[in-house]
XYZ file of C-alpha atoms in Angstrom:
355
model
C -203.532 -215.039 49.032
C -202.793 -218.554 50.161
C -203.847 -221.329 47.804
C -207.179 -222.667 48.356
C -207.716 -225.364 45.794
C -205.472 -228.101 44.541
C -203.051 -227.027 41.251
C -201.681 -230.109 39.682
C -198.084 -228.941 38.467
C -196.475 -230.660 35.094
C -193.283 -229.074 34.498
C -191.413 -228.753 30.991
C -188.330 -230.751 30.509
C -186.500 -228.034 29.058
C -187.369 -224.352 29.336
C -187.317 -222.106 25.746
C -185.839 -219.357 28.243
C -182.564 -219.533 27.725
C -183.015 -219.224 23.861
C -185.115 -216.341 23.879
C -184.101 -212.625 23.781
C -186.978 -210.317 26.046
C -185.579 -207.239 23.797
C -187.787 -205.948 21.413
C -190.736 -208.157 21.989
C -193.750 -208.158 19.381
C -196.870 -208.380 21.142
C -198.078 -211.708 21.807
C -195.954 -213.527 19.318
C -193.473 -215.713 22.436
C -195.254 -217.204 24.800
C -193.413 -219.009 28.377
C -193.001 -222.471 28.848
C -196.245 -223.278 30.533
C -200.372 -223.234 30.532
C -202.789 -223.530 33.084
C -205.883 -225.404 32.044
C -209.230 -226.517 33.186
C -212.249 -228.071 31.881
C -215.995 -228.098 32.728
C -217.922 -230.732 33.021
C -221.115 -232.155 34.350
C -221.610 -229.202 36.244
C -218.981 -228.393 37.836
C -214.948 -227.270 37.621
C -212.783 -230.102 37.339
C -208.960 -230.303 38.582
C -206.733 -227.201 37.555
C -203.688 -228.326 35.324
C -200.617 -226.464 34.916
C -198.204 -227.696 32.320
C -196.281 -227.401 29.025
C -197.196 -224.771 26.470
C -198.518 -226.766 23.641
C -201.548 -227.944 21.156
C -204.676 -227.529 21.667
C -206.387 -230.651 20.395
C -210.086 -230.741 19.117
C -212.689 -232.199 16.713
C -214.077 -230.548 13.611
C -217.401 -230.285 14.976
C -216.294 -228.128 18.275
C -218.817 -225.802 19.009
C -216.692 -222.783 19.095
C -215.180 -223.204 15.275
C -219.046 -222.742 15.031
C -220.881 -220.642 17.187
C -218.357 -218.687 18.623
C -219.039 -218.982 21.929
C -215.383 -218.074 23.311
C -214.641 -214.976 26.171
C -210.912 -214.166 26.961
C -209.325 -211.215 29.075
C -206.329 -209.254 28.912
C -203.799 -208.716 32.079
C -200.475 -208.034 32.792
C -197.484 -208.610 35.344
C -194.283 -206.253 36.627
C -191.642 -206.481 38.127
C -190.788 -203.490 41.234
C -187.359 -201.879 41.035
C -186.756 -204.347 43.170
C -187.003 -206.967 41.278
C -190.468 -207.904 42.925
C -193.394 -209.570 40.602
C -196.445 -208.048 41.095
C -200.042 -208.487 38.883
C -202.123 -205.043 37.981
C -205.818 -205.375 39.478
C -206.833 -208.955 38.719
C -209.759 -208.988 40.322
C -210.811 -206.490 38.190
C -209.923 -208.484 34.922
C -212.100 -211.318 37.201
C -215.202 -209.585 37.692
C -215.340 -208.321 34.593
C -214.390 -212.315 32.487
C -217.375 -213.541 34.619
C -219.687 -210.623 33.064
C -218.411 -211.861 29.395
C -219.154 -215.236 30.457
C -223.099 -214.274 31.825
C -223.509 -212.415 28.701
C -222.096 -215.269 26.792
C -224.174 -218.240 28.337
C -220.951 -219.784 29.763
C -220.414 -221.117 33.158
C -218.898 -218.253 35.537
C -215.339 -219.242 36.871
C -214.841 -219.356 40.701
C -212.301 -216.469 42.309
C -209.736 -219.037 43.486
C -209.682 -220.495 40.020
C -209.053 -217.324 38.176
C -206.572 -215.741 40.821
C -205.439 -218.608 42.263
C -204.687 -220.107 39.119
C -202.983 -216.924 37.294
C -200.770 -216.564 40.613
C -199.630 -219.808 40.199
C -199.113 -220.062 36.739
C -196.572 -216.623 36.873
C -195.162 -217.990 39.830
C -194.279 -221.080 37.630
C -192.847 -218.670 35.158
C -191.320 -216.030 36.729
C -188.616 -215.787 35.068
C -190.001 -214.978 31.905
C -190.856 -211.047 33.381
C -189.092 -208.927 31.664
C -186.645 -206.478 33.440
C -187.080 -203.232 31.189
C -189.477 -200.087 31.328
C -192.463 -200.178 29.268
C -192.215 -204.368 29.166
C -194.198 -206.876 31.350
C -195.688 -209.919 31.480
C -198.701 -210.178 29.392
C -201.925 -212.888 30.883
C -204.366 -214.144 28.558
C -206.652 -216.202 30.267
C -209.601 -217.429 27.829
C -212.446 -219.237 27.864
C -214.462 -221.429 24.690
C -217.455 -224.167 24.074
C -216.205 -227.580 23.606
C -219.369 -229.784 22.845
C -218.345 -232.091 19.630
C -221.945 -231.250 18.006
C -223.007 -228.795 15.773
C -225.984 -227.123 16.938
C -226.995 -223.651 18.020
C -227.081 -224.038 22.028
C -225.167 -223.182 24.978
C -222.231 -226.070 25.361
C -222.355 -228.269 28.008
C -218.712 -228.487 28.584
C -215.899 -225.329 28.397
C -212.308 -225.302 28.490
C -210.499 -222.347 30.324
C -206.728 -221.312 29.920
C -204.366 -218.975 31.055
C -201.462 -218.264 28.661
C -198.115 -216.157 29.497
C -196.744 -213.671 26.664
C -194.154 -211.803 27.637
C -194.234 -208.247 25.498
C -192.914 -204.665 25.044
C -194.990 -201.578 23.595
C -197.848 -202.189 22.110
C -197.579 -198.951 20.344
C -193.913 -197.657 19.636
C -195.197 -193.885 18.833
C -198.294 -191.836 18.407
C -201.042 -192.850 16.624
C -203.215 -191.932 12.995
C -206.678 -192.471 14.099
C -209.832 -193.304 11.422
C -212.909 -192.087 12.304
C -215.412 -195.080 11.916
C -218.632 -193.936 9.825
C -219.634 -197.221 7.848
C -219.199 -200.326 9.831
C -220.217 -200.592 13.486
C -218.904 -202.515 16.362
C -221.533 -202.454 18.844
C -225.289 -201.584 19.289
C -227.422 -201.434 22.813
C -228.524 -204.566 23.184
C -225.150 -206.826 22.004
C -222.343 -207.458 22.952
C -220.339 -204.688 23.046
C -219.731 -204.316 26.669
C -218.677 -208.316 26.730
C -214.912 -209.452 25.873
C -215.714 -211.366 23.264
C -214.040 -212.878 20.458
C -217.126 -212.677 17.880
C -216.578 -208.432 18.945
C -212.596 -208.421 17.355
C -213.443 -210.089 14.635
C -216.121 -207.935 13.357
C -213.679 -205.335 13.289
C -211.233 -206.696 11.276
C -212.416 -205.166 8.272
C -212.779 -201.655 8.865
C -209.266 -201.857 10.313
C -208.065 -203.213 7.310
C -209.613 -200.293 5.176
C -208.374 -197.705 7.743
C -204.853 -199.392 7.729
C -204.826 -199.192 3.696
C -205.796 -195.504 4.167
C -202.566 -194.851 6.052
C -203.806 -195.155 9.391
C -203.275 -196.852 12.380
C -206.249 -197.814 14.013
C -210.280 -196.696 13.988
C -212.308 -194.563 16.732
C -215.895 -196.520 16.447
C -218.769 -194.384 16.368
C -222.716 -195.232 18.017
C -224.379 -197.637 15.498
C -227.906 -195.282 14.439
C -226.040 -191.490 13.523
C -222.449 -192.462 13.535
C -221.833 -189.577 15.435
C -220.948 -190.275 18.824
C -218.072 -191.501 19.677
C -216.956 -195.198 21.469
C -213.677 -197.078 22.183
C -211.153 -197.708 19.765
C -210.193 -200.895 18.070
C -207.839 -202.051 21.236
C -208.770 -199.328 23.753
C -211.043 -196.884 25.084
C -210.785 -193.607 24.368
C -210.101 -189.990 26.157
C -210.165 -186.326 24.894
C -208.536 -183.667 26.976
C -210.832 -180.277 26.179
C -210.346 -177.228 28.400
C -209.320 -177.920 31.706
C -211.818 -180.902 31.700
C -210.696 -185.165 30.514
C -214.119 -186.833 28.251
C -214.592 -190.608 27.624
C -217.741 -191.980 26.831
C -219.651 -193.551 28.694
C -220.422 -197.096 28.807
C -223.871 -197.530 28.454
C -223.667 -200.938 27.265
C -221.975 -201.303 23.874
C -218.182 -199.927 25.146
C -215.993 -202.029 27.136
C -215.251 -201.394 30.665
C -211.715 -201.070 30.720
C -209.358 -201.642 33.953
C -206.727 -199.120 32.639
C -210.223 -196.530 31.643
C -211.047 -196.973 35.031
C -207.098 -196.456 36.492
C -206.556 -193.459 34.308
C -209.902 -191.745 35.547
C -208.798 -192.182 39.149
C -205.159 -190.372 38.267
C -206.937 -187.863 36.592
C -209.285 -186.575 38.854
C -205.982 -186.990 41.369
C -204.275 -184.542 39.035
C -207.238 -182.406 39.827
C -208.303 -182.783 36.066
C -212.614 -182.653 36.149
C -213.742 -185.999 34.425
C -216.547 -186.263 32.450
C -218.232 -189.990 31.370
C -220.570 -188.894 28.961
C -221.997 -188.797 25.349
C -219.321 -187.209 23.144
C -220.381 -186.107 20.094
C -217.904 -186.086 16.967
C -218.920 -182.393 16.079
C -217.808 -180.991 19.729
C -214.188 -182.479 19.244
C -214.224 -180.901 16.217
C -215.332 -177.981 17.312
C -212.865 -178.339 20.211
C -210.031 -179.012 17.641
C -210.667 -175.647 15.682
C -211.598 -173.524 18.759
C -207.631 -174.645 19.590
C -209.121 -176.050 23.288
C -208.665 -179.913 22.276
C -205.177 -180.314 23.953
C -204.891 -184.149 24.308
C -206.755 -187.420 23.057
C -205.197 -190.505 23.931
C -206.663 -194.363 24.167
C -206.277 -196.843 27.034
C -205.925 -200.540 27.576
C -203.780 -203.314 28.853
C -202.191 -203.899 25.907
C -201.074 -200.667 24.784
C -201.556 -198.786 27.936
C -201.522 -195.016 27.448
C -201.400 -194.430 23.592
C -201.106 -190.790 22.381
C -203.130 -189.946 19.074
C -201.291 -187.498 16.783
C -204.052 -187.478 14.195
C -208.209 -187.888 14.338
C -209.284 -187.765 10.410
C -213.095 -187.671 10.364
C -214.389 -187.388 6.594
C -211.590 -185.886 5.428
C -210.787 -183.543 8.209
C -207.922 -183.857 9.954
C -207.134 -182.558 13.335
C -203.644 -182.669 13.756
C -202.192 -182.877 17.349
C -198.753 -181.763 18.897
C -197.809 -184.636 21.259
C -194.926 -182.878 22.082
C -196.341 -180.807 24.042
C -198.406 -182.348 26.390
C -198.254 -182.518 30.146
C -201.690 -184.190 31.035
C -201.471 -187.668 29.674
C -197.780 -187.996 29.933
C -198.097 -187.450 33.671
C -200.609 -189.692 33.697
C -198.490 -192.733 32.748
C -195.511 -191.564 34.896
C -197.464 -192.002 37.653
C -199.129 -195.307 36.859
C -195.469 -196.796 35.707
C -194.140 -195.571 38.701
C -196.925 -197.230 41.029
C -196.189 -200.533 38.790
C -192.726 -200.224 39.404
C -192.755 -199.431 43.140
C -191.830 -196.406 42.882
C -194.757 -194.544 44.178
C -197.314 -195.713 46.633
C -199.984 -198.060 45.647
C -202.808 -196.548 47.875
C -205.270 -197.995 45.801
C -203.908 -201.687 46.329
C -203.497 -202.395 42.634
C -200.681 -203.889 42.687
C -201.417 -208.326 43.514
C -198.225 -209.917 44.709
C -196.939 -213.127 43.186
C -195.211 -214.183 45.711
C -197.155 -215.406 49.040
């Protein structure tokens, strides 16, 4: 994709690179040596910045520390076995920012911008890719209200960034899972589908109550029974029953997630039957006791393909054997081994860095 719009460049005097170990990376705790930033204004997108990681300076009134009108996505970048960088489906992370920012009453952010601007950016930072299975590159590119008024309205002026995180497993080993049946993270209607901030931080608590329980993360249920199941607190989620892979469907309140949509495709290539659907917690169980639940697993950027060991819905647990699974495991072969160029990329995934 050649460049289309002008990038102004700033680059650090010294790099942090040389000080920093990419072994054992906690998830988004070191970031590279650069941001990309822009700002609208009057109307329009101004002039694309890339330049030191740094402060963020604001005022007290900011309309986000208020209103919380603030969007962000989550993307990541590989390197081949040959040491080529490479970006997993962007323009899927694009379409889907500008349906956050619709939903959100922000300004939508041109394709050039976004892609343009991300290319760059990594390009800047290459380097900072780490070299290792299961590590990559981490993209956070965010969007949030900057009017200096307090005041329940739309803003009139945004600020967008792209920040660089370079990371290793999200997850180091199978997962304890919490059956949500109190709190709720999304109704029809909201904002559930949206990748908002306002959506993460309404989850914080049950999280906390699952974690105290022992557990490492909750599977939200629908917000009138609490009985169908959503998305986890960081992915979505599938069940492997029979011969046949189950996720819900969207519907409006679950996020559409790139590596949902990746894993159904590899799936159904596996000649597994997928199913998008309501998915009620009874029929797992039922699954579970019947002895025809083989798998359940979450997806997302972050984490990727996450086995769950354990689903523990009012006091019932349903204890899985990761060890033997085929389905899922195969599943993330073949998507690292299309991220590492190691397999085909048919399905053009896979966004160059470089030219």
């Amino acid at each position: 994709m050649e460049a289309v719009i002008d990038i102004k460049v700033i680059k650090t005097e010294k790099s942090k690179l040389p000080g920093t170990s990419l072994e054992n990376l906690p998830f988004g705790k070191v970031f590279t040596d650069h941001m990309l930033e822009v700002e609208y204004k009057d109307g329009q997108w101004q002039q694309p910045v890339i330049k030191p990681f740094g402060p963020i300076s604001m005022l007290p009134t900011n309309a986000t520390l208020h209103y919380g009108q603030t969007i962000f996505e989550g993307i990541k970048a590989y390197r081949t076995v040959s040491g080529e960088p490479y970006i997993f489906r962007p323009f899927d992370n694009f379409h889907r920012f500008n349906i956050s920012a619709a939903r959100m009453m922000m300004p939508e952010i041109p394709e050039e911008l976004f892609i343009e601007g991300m290319r760059k950016l990594v390009e800047v930072d290459l380097d900072w890719i780490p070299n290792k299975p299961d590590h990559s590159l981490y993209i956070r590119p965010f969007m949030f209200a900057t009017d200096e008024a307090i005041g329940v309205r739309p803003s009139s002026t945004y600020s967008f960034y792209i920040l660089l995180s370079p990371t290793g497993p999200y997850y180091s080993k199978p997962c304890r899972i919490y059956v949500e049946e109190k709190y709720t993270r999304a109704a029809p209607g909201g904002i559930g589908f949206a990748k908002s901030g306002g959506n993460y931080a309404s989850s914080l608590l049950a999280f906390a109550e699952a974690q105290a329980k022992g557990f490492d993360q909750v599977l939200w249920t629908d917000a009138f029974e609490h009985k169908y199941v959503q998305e986890m607190g960081t992915m979505n989620v599938f069940f492997i029953i029979g011969n046949t892979a189950i996720t819900p469907n969207l519907e409006g309140s679950i996020l559409e997630g790139v590596t949902r949509s990746t894993v159904i495709t590899l799936l159904q290539e596996q000649g597994l039957k997928v199913e998008e659907r309501p998915l009620h917690i009874d029929e797992i169980i039922a699954a579970h006791k019947a002895g025809t639940l083989k798998e359940a697993f979450g997806t997302g950027t972050a984490a990727t393909i996450t086995p769950i060991k354990e689903l523990n819905y009012k006091g019932y647990e349903m204890l899985l054997d990761t060890d033997k699974w085929t389905i899922s495991p195969e599943v993330k072969r073949r998507l690292d081994a299309i991220r590492e160029g190691r397999e085909a990329d048919v399905h053009q995934w896979m966004f160059p860095v470089k030219g």
